[in-house]
Amino acid sequence: MFLPNKKGDDSIEQLRNALGSMDHLHEPWTSGVITLSEPEKKLFYERQDGSSTSLKLGSTTVAQADDLSNTCQPTTCLNHEDVLDETCRKAGKLDAGKFAWLFSPSDSGGFSREVASGLFPWKAPNRGIRFELYKLNVYGEGSFFKAHQDTPRSEDMFGSLVVLLPFAHEGGSLLLRHRGREFEFNGQALLRDAPSTASAAYVAFFSDVEHEVARVTSGHRVTVTFNLYFDANKSAPVIQAPADPQLEHPFKTALNTIVNNPALKLAHPFIGFGLEHAYPFKSAVGGFAKLQGSDATLVKTLGELHVQYHFFLLYREYKDNLFCPFRVLTTNIVDGEEFYDEDYTTNKLEVVAGEGAFLVWNMDPKEVVKNPSRRSRWYERYKENKKQYKRMKVEWVTEPSEEFLNRSATIANGIEDCLEYQYHQICVVATLLPKELLEKQDTSKSSDDDTTDKDGTDEEMDGDKDN
């Protein structure tokens, strides 16, 4: 959906390159090593017979590791019939009420600040972070967890912290992936290089990061997981500043060039950004103080340069139809499970493209006519009443992700817990021209909108080859 710039104008490409070149400053994960204090070396747990015991981290025996493993309940994925499925996950678990560890991420020196600095390198969240103890997991020989994404349990949940405890094992690396990037968290290697045997390795990552646990080949891989929440009742973390405090984000420099050039603003009145991360249902199109990583930097930069912007979902007609010449920018959240029926796809474009929505053209409408067997129903619906729909010509700096009506609008996997907060792919559209000038442009375009090409196809002023 990227569109070529006008000849001699590379301003949009410069914006794109500025964001791309800074990916390493916005990695959606951070990791390190924790040196445990004497009290933090103690791990308490309750056996299945109700008796309690403890062990000392850093000096555990094979027998103690076996006892902890035997205490755990099996944990696997739930398939669509709610039947435990060991082809997806094989591991043991202790829920939070069944064990106690005296390590507290919030109270452990500067650990909370260290995690925040890793996940939010350019803009600290404006609220505090709460670490909620979730589970202890034991992966014995042959255990694994296939690729998945965590289910958000609240609109305030934004990530997970996984702490690898010092139990001898081989294999079991945690593999993380996000939008083409991959990171292998080999906590066992980090612990081998740690200055103290009483250390733990950790990795924190955002909730929409796909991750999997590779198969454990020997020993016991033991982890404690905390859910990460934004918490308005806690003080916002003070993150570590970039190495050069005078360093300006390259994207801000590139955008500022356009903002201060009237000719460039006129050439690019609307620029769009597909956000790097997905966000839960209740946060989609609202409550965006919870943006993460490069998304937070993007919005912070727009605000600092006084650029107006709006959040949208981007829908296409349905997944297999490549011939609808437009997408719909909307603030209407549509759950695909409610609209599988043929009538919705055919006749209810207006439900998606309702108030505050815009059609964004991504191909020449003539291409629809050239393929009558794949005619777009949305386009046919649009032709019946063109004046009902607003249009917007958007130049995409970063490719947006699309929602489809013939599936549920979620990318969460529903591991163990039922889904309450759906993930959504969001995009931001920034307006670079003053409102009065945009209104004049809209008026001039609408007056010419119903022109017809000599071959009988509609000539869309906002859907030409340059869009």
Tab-separated table of C-alpha atoms in Angstrom:
chain	number	residue	atom	x	y	z
A	1	MET	CA	0.000	0.000	0.000
A	2	PHE	CA	3.036	2.304	-0.062
A	3	LEU	CA	2.685	4.886	-2.785
A	4	PRO	CA	5.447	6.557	-4.802
A	5	ASN	CA	6.263	10.157	-3.949
A	6	LYS	CA	6.031	12.880	-6.513
A	7	LYS	CA	9.183	13.286	-8.607
A	8	GLY	CA	11.954	14.962	-6.656
A	9	ASP	CA	10.082	14.741	-3.339
A	10	ASP	CA	11.564	12.170	-0.982
A	11	SER	CA	10.165	13.601	2.275
A	12	ILE	CA	7.899	10.609	3.013
A	13	GLU	CA	10.742	8.201	2.281
A	14	GLN	CA	12.913	10.128	4.726
A	15	LEU	CA	10.239	9.753	7.409
A	16	ARG	CA	10.066	6.037	6.714
A	17	ASN	CA	13.834	5.614	6.873
A	18	ALA	CA	14.056	7.644	10.084
A	19	LEU	CA	11.622	5.308	11.815
A	20	GLY	CA	13.220	2.183	10.367
A	21	SER	CA	16.762	3.153	11.305
A	22	MET	CA	15.755	3.577	14.950
A	23	ASP	CA	14.182	0.126	15.378
A	24	HIS	CA	17.004	-0.928	17.703
A	25	LEU	CA	15.967	1.814	20.137
A	26	HIS	CA	12.432	0.450	20.332
A	27	GLU	CA	12.878	-3.268	20.750
A	28	PRO	CA	9.718	-4.770	22.286
A	29	TRP	CA	11.709	-6.717	24.863
A	30	THR	CA	14.481	-6.187	27.393
A	31	SER	CA	16.533	-8.679	29.399
A	32	GLY	CA	19.244	-8.932	32.033
A	33	VAL	CA	20.425	-10.600	35.236
A	34	ILE	CA	19.274	-10.127	38.833
A	35	THR	CA	21.661	-10.738	41.738
A	36	LEU	CA	19.538	-12.173	44.531
A	37	SER	CA	19.836	-10.969	48.103
A	38	GLU	CA	19.919	-13.494	50.924
A	39	PRO	CA	16.134	-13.331	51.606
A	40	GLU	CA	15.397	-13.504	47.868
A	41	LYS	CA	17.152	-16.855	47.608
A	42	LYS	CA	14.266	-18.547	49.457
A	43	LEU	CA	11.438	-20.151	47.429
A	44	PHE	CA	8.463	-21.591	49.362
A	45	TYR	CA	5.827	-23.884	47.873
A	46	GLU	CA	2.938	-26.089	48.909
A	47	ARG	CA	2.920	-29.762	47.941
A	48	GLN	CA	-0.203	-31.499	46.694
A	49	ASP	CA	-0.675	-33.212	50.086
A	50	GLY	CA	-0.918	-29.789	51.753
A	51	SER	CA	2.535	-29.809	53.348
A	52	SER	CA	4.853	-26.861	52.798
A	53	THR	CA	8.557	-26.757	52.111
A	54	SER	CA	11.230	-24.417	50.800
A	55	LEU	CA	14.478	-24.484	48.885
A	56	LYS	CA	17.443	-22.158	48.517
A	57	LEU	CA	18.028	-20.835	45.017
A	58	GLY	CA	21.584	-21.204	43.787
A	59	SER	CA	22.224	-24.442	45.679
A	60	THR	CA	19.304	-26.698	44.749
A	61	THR	CA	19.773	-30.433	44.307
A	62	VAL	CA	18.318	-32.676	41.594
A	63	ALA	CA	16.017	-34.220	44.233
A	64	GLN	CA	14.644	-30.776	45.162
A	65	ALA	CA	14.046	-29.940	41.493
A	66	ASP	CA	12.209	-33.252	41.053
A	67	ASP	CA	10.077	-32.558	44.148
A	68	LEU	CA	9.100	-29.112	42.829
A	69	SER	CA	8.272	-30.585	39.431
A	70	ASN	CA	6.131	-33.355	40.955
A	71	THR	CA	4.230	-30.748	42.978
A	72	CYS	CA	3.101	-28.904	39.840
A	73	GLN	CA	-0.192	-29.353	38.047
A	74	PRO	CA	-0.058	-30.025	34.294
A	75	THR	CA	-0.605	-26.933	32.164
A	76	THR	CA	-1.367	-27.100	28.470
A	77	CYS	CA	-3.285	-25.209	25.824
A	78	LEU	CA	-7.036	-25.299	25.568
A	79	ASN	CA	-8.262	-26.166	22.084
A	80	HIS	CA	-11.625	-25.123	20.638
A	81	GLU	CA	-13.406	-27.940	22.499
A	82	ASP	CA	-11.815	-26.846	25.809
A	83	VAL	CA	-9.831	-30.085	25.933
A	84	LEU	CA	-6.272	-30.030	27.234
A	85	ASP	CA	-3.900	-30.322	24.275
A	86	GLU	CA	-0.314	-31.440	24.951
A	87	THR	CA	0.662	-30.976	21.306
A	88	CYS	CA	0.665	-27.222	22.011
A	89	ARG	CA	2.220	-27.086	25.459
A	90	LYS	CA	3.746	-29.478	27.942
A	91	ALA	CA	4.781	-28.062	31.308
A	92	GLY	CA	3.889	-27.916	34.993
A	93	LYS	CA	2.511	-24.968	36.939
A	94	LEU	CA	1.909	-23.597	40.412
A	95	ASP	CA	-0.589	-20.772	40.652
A	96	ALA	CA	0.288	-17.695	42.693
A	97	GLY	CA	-1.439	-18.958	45.841
A	98	LYS	CA	0.631	-22.162	45.875
A	99	PHE	CA	4.117	-20.664	46.131
A	100	ALA	CA	5.905	-17.628	47.536
A	101	TRP	CA	9.118	-15.943	46.494
A	102	LEU	CA	10.512	-12.985	48.413
A	103	PHE	CA	11.739	-11.228	45.285
A	104	SER	CA	9.493	-8.210	44.596
A	105	PRO	CA	10.178	-6.452	41.274
A	106	SER	CA	8.650	-3.216	42.542
A	107	ASP	CA	10.777	-3.102	45.700
A	108	SER	CA	14.049	-4.582	44.447
A	109	GLY	CA	16.337	-1.561	44.167
A	110	GLY	CA	16.236	-0.056	40.690
A	111	PHE	CA	14.825	-3.127	38.969
A	112	SER	CA	11.472	-1.548	38.092
A	113	ARG	CA	13.279	1.453	36.596
A	114	GLU	CA	15.600	-0.877	34.671
A	115	VAL	CA	12.663	-2.701	33.075
A	116	ALA	CA	10.912	0.573	32.223
A	117	SER	CA	14.093	1.987	30.667
A	118	GLY	CA	14.403	-1.109	28.490
A	119	LEU	CA	10.809	-1.091	27.273
A	120	PHE	CA	10.307	2.682	27.050
A	121	PRO	CA	13.696	4.089	25.997
A	122	TRP	CA	12.466	7.403	24.580
A	123	LYS	CA	9.324	8.147	26.566
A	124	ALA	CA	8.524	6.947	30.066
A	125	PRO	CA	4.906	5.970	30.729
A	126	ASN	CA	2.948	8.660	32.551
A	127	ARG	CA	1.787	6.137	35.154
A	128	GLY	CA	3.456	3.628	37.382
A	129	ILE	CA	4.005	-0.052	36.679
A	130	ARG	CA	2.524	-2.845	38.780
A	131	PHE	CA	4.129	-6.297	38.758
A	132	GLU	CA	1.484	-8.921	39.535
A	133	LEU	CA	2.713	-12.395	40.438
A	134	TYR	CA	1.107	-14.876	38.050
A	135	LYS	CA	2.603	-18.386	37.948
A	136	LEU	CA	5.570	-20.618	38.518
A	137	ASN	CA	6.246	-23.014	35.643
A	138	VAL	CA	8.485	-26.058	35.500
A	139	TYR	CA	9.570	-27.436	32.129
A	140	GLY	CA	11.114	-30.878	32.539
A	141	GLU	CA	12.877	-32.937	29.918
A	142	GLY	CA	10.809	-32.953	26.714
A	143	SER	CA	8.659	-29.985	27.781
A	144	PHE	CA	7.964	-27.063	25.441
A	145	PHE	CA	5.457	-24.337	24.563
A	146	LYS	CA	4.605	-23.618	20.931
A	147	ALA	CA	4.470	-20.083	19.526
A	148	HIS	CA	1.661	-17.992	21.008
A	149	GLN	CA	0.738	-14.546	22.229
A	150	ASP	CA	-0.404	-13.815	25.766
A	151	THR	CA	-4.046	-13.090	26.433
A	152	PRO	CA	-4.445	-9.635	28.010
A	153	ARG	CA	-6.381	-9.827	31.284
A	154	SER	CA	-7.133	-6.143	31.585
A	155	GLU	CA	-6.981	-3.062	29.391
A	156	ASP	CA	-4.151	-1.916	31.709
A	157	MET	CA	-2.039	-5.024	31.106
A	158	PHE	CA	0.755	-4.299	28.652
A	159	GLY	CA	3.338	-7.040	29.041
A	160	SER	CA	4.948	-9.921	30.891
A	161	LEU	CA	8.072	-10.433	32.980
A	162	VAL	CA	9.571	-13.927	32.936
A	163	VAL	CA	12.280	-14.661	35.524
A	164	LEU	CA	14.408	-17.760	34.976
A	165	LEU	CA	15.494	-19.278	38.298
A	166	PRO	CA	18.932	-20.943	38.734
A	167	PHE	CA	18.009	-24.595	38.118
A	168	ALA	CA	20.350	-26.693	35.968
A	169	HIS	CA	18.904	-27.526	32.546
A	170	GLU	CA	19.716	-27.627	28.854
A	171	GLY	CA	17.562	-26.331	26.008
A	172	GLY	CA	14.395	-24.397	26.686
A	173	SER	CA	15.390	-21.048	25.195
A	174	LEU	CA	12.591	-18.504	24.971
A	175	LEU	CA	12.188	-17.305	21.365
A	176	LEU	CA	10.444	-13.957	20.857
A	177	ARG	CA	9.184	-12.537	17.528
A	178	HIS	CA	7.555	-9.281	16.588
A	179	ARG	CA	6.946	-7.828	13.105
A	180	GLY	CA	9.933	-9.520	11.475
A	181	ARG	CA	12.331	-9.212	14.413
A	182	GLU	CA	13.425	-12.160	16.535
A	183	PHE	CA	15.263	-12.478	19.833
A	184	GLU	CA	16.482	-15.619	21.590
A	185	PHE	CA	16.481	-15.309	25.362
A	186	ASN	CA	18.973	-17.904	26.532
A	187	GLY	CA	18.721	-17.334	30.244
A	188	GLN	CA	20.881	-20.340	31.068
A	189	ALA	CA	23.810	-18.758	29.179
A	190	LEU	CA	23.284	-15.473	31.060
A	191	LEU	CA	23.361	-17.304	34.391
A	192	ARG	CA	26.584	-19.127	33.483
A	193	ASP	CA	28.245	-15.724	33.013
A	194	ALA	CA	26.647	-14.149	36.115
A	195	PRO	CA	29.010	-13.046	38.924
A	196	SER	CA	27.006	-14.997	41.535
A	197	THR	CA	25.501	-18.477	41.562
A	198	ALA	CA	22.512	-16.933	43.340
A	199	SER	CA	21.327	-14.991	40.289
A	200	ALA	CA	18.243	-15.065	38.125
A	201	ALA	CA	17.871	-14.054	34.486
A	202	TYR	CA	14.873	-12.091	33.256
A	203	VAL	CA	13.162	-10.961	30.077
A	204	ALA	CA	10.258	-8.508	29.865
A	205	PHE	CA	8.231	-8.031	26.686
A	206	PHE	CA	5.014	-6.489	25.428
A	207	SER	CA	1.852	-8.594	25.299
A	208	ASP	CA	1.568	-8.735	21.507
A	209	VAL	CA	5.031	-10.312	21.136
A	210	GLU	CA	4.796	-13.875	19.852
A	211	HIS	CA	6.927	-16.240	21.914
A	212	GLU	CA	7.673	-19.914	22.345
A	213	VAL	CA	9.695	-22.133	24.647
A	214	ALA	CA	12.033	-24.502	22.833
A	215	ARG	CA	12.101	-28.115	23.971
A	216	VAL	CA	14.030	-28.785	27.182
A	217	THR	CA	16.577	-31.551	26.591
A	218	SER	CA	17.603	-32.176	30.210
A	219	GLY	CA	17.093	-30.896	33.746
A	220	HIS	CA	14.358	-28.506	34.858
A	221	ARG	CA	13.669	-25.047	33.443
A	222	VAL	CA	11.910	-23.123	36.251
A	223	THR	CA	10.406	-19.686	35.701
A	224	VAL	CA	8.281	-17.238	37.650
A	225	THR	CA	6.020	-15.002	35.544
A	226	PHE	CA	4.645	-11.594	36.479
A	227	ASN	CA	1.977	-9.732	34.521
A	228	LEU	CA	2.818	-6.067	33.870
A	229	TYR	CA	0.109	-3.424	34.332
A	230	PHE	CA	-0.021	0.337	34.116
A	231	ASP	CA	-1.146	1.665	37.498
A	232	ALA	CA	-2.276	5.266	38.016
A	233	ASN	CA	-1.860	4.826	41.772
A	234	LYS	CA	1.888	4.303	41.451
A	235	SER	CA	4.519	6.883	40.598
A	236	ALA	CA	5.693	6.952	36.999
A	237	PRO	CA	9.177	5.421	36.625
A	238	VAL	CA	12.116	7.710	35.954
A	239	ILE	CA	13.802	6.083	32.977
A	240	GLN	CA	17.474	6.291	32.158
A	241	ALA	CA	18.133	9.035	29.601
A	242	PRO	CA	19.676	8.204	26.186
A	243	ALA	CA	23.462	8.191	26.077
A	244	ASP	CA	23.415	11.684	24.525
A	245	PRO	CA	20.852	13.847	26.357
A	246	GLN	CA	20.899	16.303	23.435
A	247	LEU	CA	20.109	13.582	20.910
A	248	GLU	CA	16.914	14.271	18.987
A	249	HIS	CA	14.997	11.376	17.536
A	250	PRO	CA	15.713	11.272	13.750
A	251	PHE	CA	12.005	10.918	13.022
A	252	LYS	CA	11.306	14.195	14.785
A	253	THR	CA	13.984	15.909	12.688
A	254	ALA	CA	12.527	14.529	9.435
A	255	LEU	CA	8.927	15.384	10.347
A	256	ASN	CA	9.911	18.878	11.464
A	257	THR	CA	11.312	19.480	7.979
A	258	ILE	CA	7.870	18.833	6.469
A	259	VAL	CA	5.961	20.746	9.133
A	260	ASN	CA	8.027	23.883	8.503
A	261	ASN	CA	7.771	23.687	4.711
A	262	PRO	CA	4.389	24.942	3.355
A	263	ALA	CA	4.962	23.314	-0.045
A	264	LEU	CA	5.610	19.888	1.514
A	265	LYS	CA	2.552	20.190	3.757
A	266	LEU	CA	0.432	21.011	0.727
A	267	ALA	CA	1.880	18.010	-1.136
A	268	HIS	CA	1.277	15.627	1.801
A	269	PRO	CA	-1.840	16.782	3.698
A	270	PHE	CA	-2.527	13.370	5.309
A	271	ILE	CA	0.208	10.941	6.342
A	272	GLY	CA	-0.513	7.606	7.967
A	273	PHE	CA	1.328	5.261	10.297
A	274	GLY	CA	0.569	1.632	11.029
A	275	LEU	CA	1.403	1.204	14.710
A	276	GLU	CA	4.130	-1.223	15.739
A	277	HIS	CA	2.080	-2.886	18.490
A	278	ALA	CA	-1.450	-4.190	18.829
A	279	TYR	CA	-3.664	-3.000	21.694
A	280	PRO	CA	-6.573	-4.531	23.621
A	281	PHE	CA	-10.197	-3.979	22.635
A	282	LYS	CA	-11.009	-1.425	25.332
A	283	SER	CA	-7.947	0.626	24.443
A	284	ALA	CA	-8.533	0.644	20.692
A	285	VAL	CA	-9.368	4.146	19.488
A	286	GLY	CA	-9.269	5.524	23.035
A	287	GLY	CA	-7.106	5.687	26.177
A	288	PHE	CA	-3.842	5.959	24.286
A	289	ALA	CA	-1.725	6.963	27.266
A	290	LYS	CA	-0.816	3.235	27.112
A	291	LEU	CA	1.092	3.268	23.833
A	292	GLN	CA	4.332	1.294	23.766
A	293	GLY	CA	7.789	1.617	22.288
A	294	SER	CA	8.036	3.419	18.940
A	295	ASP	CA	4.264	4.033	18.992
A	296	ALA	CA	4.673	6.216	22.083
A	297	THR	CA	7.548	8.060	20.425
A	298	LEU	CA	5.468	8.648	17.288
A	299	VAL	CA	2.549	10.195	19.162
A	300	LYS	CA	4.859	12.148	21.491
A	301	THR	CA	6.611	13.636	18.446
A	302	LEU	CA	3.337	14.573	16.742
A	303	GLY	CA	2.250	16.333	19.928
A	304	GLU	CA	5.544	18.179	20.350
A	305	LEU	CA	5.316	19.481	16.761
A	306	HIS	CA	1.620	20.410	17.247
A	307	VAL	CA	0.466	18.078	14.481
A	308	GLN	CA	-3.175	17.017	14.670
A	309	TYR	CA	-3.699	13.250	14.541
A	310	HIS	CA	-6.445	10.644	14.951
A	311	PHE	CA	-6.518	6.919	15.697
A	312	PHE	CA	-8.348	4.513	13.378
A	313	LEU	CA	-8.909	0.866	12.601
A	314	LEU	CA	-8.413	-0.064	8.942
A	315	TYR	CA	-10.892	-2.593	7.509
A	316	ARG	CA	-10.902	-4.293	4.131
A	317	GLU	CA	-13.908	-6.023	2.587
A	318	TYR	CA	-12.836	-9.559	3.345
A	319	LYS	CA	-9.598	-11.455	3.311
A	320	ASP	CA	-9.804	-13.222	-0.061
A	321	ASN	CA	-11.120	-10.273	-2.084
A	322	LEU	CA	-8.136	-8.400	-3.475
A	323	PHE	CA	-10.209	-6.282	-5.836
A	324	CYS	CA	-11.942	-3.819	-3.550
A	325	PRO	CA	-10.207	-0.557	-4.520
A	326	PHE	CA	-10.489	0.982	-1.059
A	327	ARG	CA	-10.115	0.290	2.635
A	328	VAL	CA	-12.179	1.881	5.397
A	329	LEU	CA	-10.635	4.000	8.147
A	330	THR	CA	-13.058	3.896	11.045
A	331	THR	CA	-13.421	4.225	14.790
A	332	ASN	CA	-16.142	1.548	14.760
A	333	ILE	CA	-14.895	-1.678	16.339
A	334	VAL	CA	-16.489	-4.579	14.471
A	335	ASP	CA	-16.364	-8.118	15.829
A	336	GLY	CA	-16.167	-10.428	12.833
A	337	GLU	CA	-17.864	-13.296	14.678
A	338	GLU	CA	-21.134	-11.359	14.527
A	339	PHE	CA	-20.969	-10.845	10.783
A	340	TYR	CA	-20.061	-14.056	9.038
A	341	ASP	CA	-23.265	-14.042	7.015
A	342	GLU	CA	-23.179	-13.135	3.315
A	343	ASP	CA	-25.719	-10.338	3.709
A	344	TYR	CA	-23.419	-8.354	5.983
A	345	THR	CA	-20.486	-8.418	3.582
A	346	THR	CA	-22.749	-7.495	0.663
A	347	ASN	CA	-25.042	-4.830	2.050
A	348	LYS	CA	-23.679	-3.403	5.290
A	349	LEU	CA	-20.684	-1.344	4.250
A	350	GLU	CA	-22.380	1.577	5.977
A	351	VAL	CA	-22.021	-0.198	9.355
A	352	VAL	CA	-18.242	-0.077	9.037
A	353	ALA	CA	-18.063	3.228	7.158
A	354	GLY	CA	-20.381	5.074	9.513
A	355	GLU	CA	-19.964	8.444	11.158
A	356	GLY	CA	-16.355	9.590	11.339
A	357	ALA	CA	-15.148	6.966	8.827
A	358	PHE	CA	-13.286	7.488	5.550
A	359	LEU	CA	-12.631	5.462	2.427
A	360	VAL	CA	-8.940	5.247	1.528
A	361	TRP	CA	-8.225	4.249	-2.078
A	362	ASN	CA	-5.345	1.873	-2.649
A	363	MET	CA	-5.909	0.877	-6.295
A	364	ASP	CA	-7.427	2.245	-9.478
A	365	PRO	CA	-11.177	1.410	-9.646
A	366	LYS	CA	-10.634	0.399	-13.282
A	367	GLU	CA	-8.842	-2.696	-12.001
A	368	VAL	CA	-12.141	-3.835	-10.479
A	369	VAL	CA	-13.848	-3.645	-13.876
A	370	LYS	CA	-11.061	-5.639	-15.509
A	371	ASN	CA	-11.850	-8.597	-13.227
A	372	PRO	CA	-15.656	-8.932	-13.265
A	373	SER	CA	-15.534	-12.419	-11.730
A	374	ARG	CA	-13.907	-10.907	-8.643
A	375	ARG	CA	-16.095	-7.789	-8.511
A	376	SER	CA	-16.022	-6.043	-5.158
A	377	ARG	CA	-19.380	-5.943	-3.387
A	378	TRP	CA	-18.252	-3.017	-1.294
A	379	TYR	CA	-17.378	-1.095	-4.429
A	380	GLU	CA	-20.770	-1.866	-5.960
A	381	ARG	CA	-22.413	-0.680	-2.749
A	382	TYR	CA	-20.327	2.468	-2.808
A	383	LYS	CA	-21.352	3.260	-6.403
A	384	GLU	CA	-25.036	3.190	-5.424
A	385	ASN	CA	-24.586	6.219	-3.174
A	386	LYS	CA	-21.152	7.807	-3.461
A	387	LYS	CA	-22.077	10.939	-1.565
A	388	GLN	CA	-22.776	8.903	1.566
A	389	TYR	CA	-19.087	8.140	2.042
A	390	LYS	CA	-16.237	10.486	2.908
A	391	ARG	CA	-12.815	9.913	1.424
A	392	MET	CA	-9.277	10.640	2.544
A	393	LYS	CA	-6.063	10.434	0.536
A	394	VAL	CA	-3.441	9.000	2.895
A	395	GLU	CA	0.266	8.467	2.249
A	396	TRP	CA	1.442	5.633	4.477
A	397	VAL	CA	4.815	6.104	6.119
A	398	THR	CA	4.624	2.678	7.763
A	399	GLU	CA	2.408	-0.053	6.373
A	400	PRO	CA	-0.886	-0.416	8.279
A	401	SER	CA	-2.301	-3.778	9.291
A	402	GLU	CA	-5.867	-4.553	8.302
A	403	GLU	CA	-8.859	-6.015	10.096
A	404	PHE	CA	-11.097	-8.493	8.259
A	405	LEU	CA	-14.841	-8.814	8.659
A	406	ASN	CA	-14.932	-12.561	8.077
A	407	ARG	CA	-12.971	-13.374	11.211
A	408	SER	CA	-12.915	-12.182	14.788
A	409	ALA	CA	-10.915	-8.981	15.049
A	410	THR	CA	-8.293	-10.397	17.374
A	411	ILE	CA	-4.815	-11.839	17.184
A	412	ALA	CA	-4.838	-13.294	20.690
A	413	ASN	CA	-4.558	-17.064	21.100
A	414	GLY	CA	-6.697	-17.567	24.175
A	415	ILE	CA	-4.206	-19.634	26.155
A	416	GLU	CA	-5.982	-21.047	29.220
A	417	ASP	CA	-8.004	-17.897	29.943
A	418	CYS	CA	-11.055	-16.876	27.977
A	419	LEU	CA	-10.605	-13.742	25.921
A	420	GLU	CA	-11.995	-10.556	27.473
A	421	TYR	CA	-9.836	-7.924	25.827
A	422	GLN	CA	-9.326	-8.291	22.109
A	423	TYR	CA	-6.190	-7.060	20.411
A	424	HIS	CA	-6.564	-4.624	17.528
A	425	GLN	CA	-4.190	-3.271	14.918
A	426	ILE	CA	-4.354	0.524	15.069
A	427	CYS	CA	-3.164	3.205	12.682
A	428	VAL	CA	-2.611	6.935	13.142
A	429	VAL	CA	-3.441	9.542	10.503
A	430	ALA	CA	-1.767	12.921	10.916
A	431	THR	CA	-3.189	16.115	9.378
A	432	LEU	CA	-0.496	18.541	8.209
A	433	LEU	CA	-2.672	21.268	6.678
A	434	PRO	CA	-4.844	23.781	8.539
A	435	LYS	CA	-8.482	22.772	8.805
A	436	GLU	CA	-9.736	25.672	6.645
A	437	LEU	CA	-7.486	24.712	3.718
A	438	LEU	CA	-8.490	21.065	3.963
A	439	GLU	CA	-12.162	22.044	3.803
A	440	LYS	CA	-11.495	24.033	0.622
A	441	GLN	CA	-9.749	21.022	-0.900
A	442	ASP	CA	-12.640	18.723	0.050
A	443	THR	CA	-15.115	21.132	-1.576
A	444	SER	CA	-13.180	21.284	-4.839
A	445	LYS	CA	-12.812	17.501	-4.954
A	446	SER	CA	-16.464	16.777	-4.281
A	447	SER	CA	-17.515	19.088	-7.132
A	448	ASP	CA	-15.547	16.934	-9.617
A	449	ASP	CA	-16.190	13.579	-7.987
A	450	ASP	CA	-18.717	12.152	-10.407
A	451	THR	CA	-16.651	12.375	-13.575
A	452	THR	CA	-16.693	9.320	-15.821
A	453	ASP	CA	-13.830	7.944	-17.854
A	454	LYS	CA	-14.302	7.306	-21.568
A	455	ASP	CA	-14.417	3.551	-20.942
A	456	GLY	CA	-17.403	3.967	-18.614
A	457	THR	CA	-15.555	3.495	-15.306
A	458	ASP	CA	-15.749	5.957	-12.461
A	459	GLU	CA	-12.789	8.316	-12.204
A	460	GLU	CA	-12.312	8.674	-8.436
A	461	MET	CA	-10.538	11.903	-7.530
A	462	ASP	CA	-9.211	10.285	-4.348
A	463	GLY	CA	-8.545	6.922	-5.955
A	464	ASP	CA	-6.161	7.700	-8.790
A	465	LYS	CA	-2.873	5.968	-9.407
A	466	ASP	CA	-0.956	8.383	-7.200
A	467	ASN	CA	-2.942	7.479	-4.068
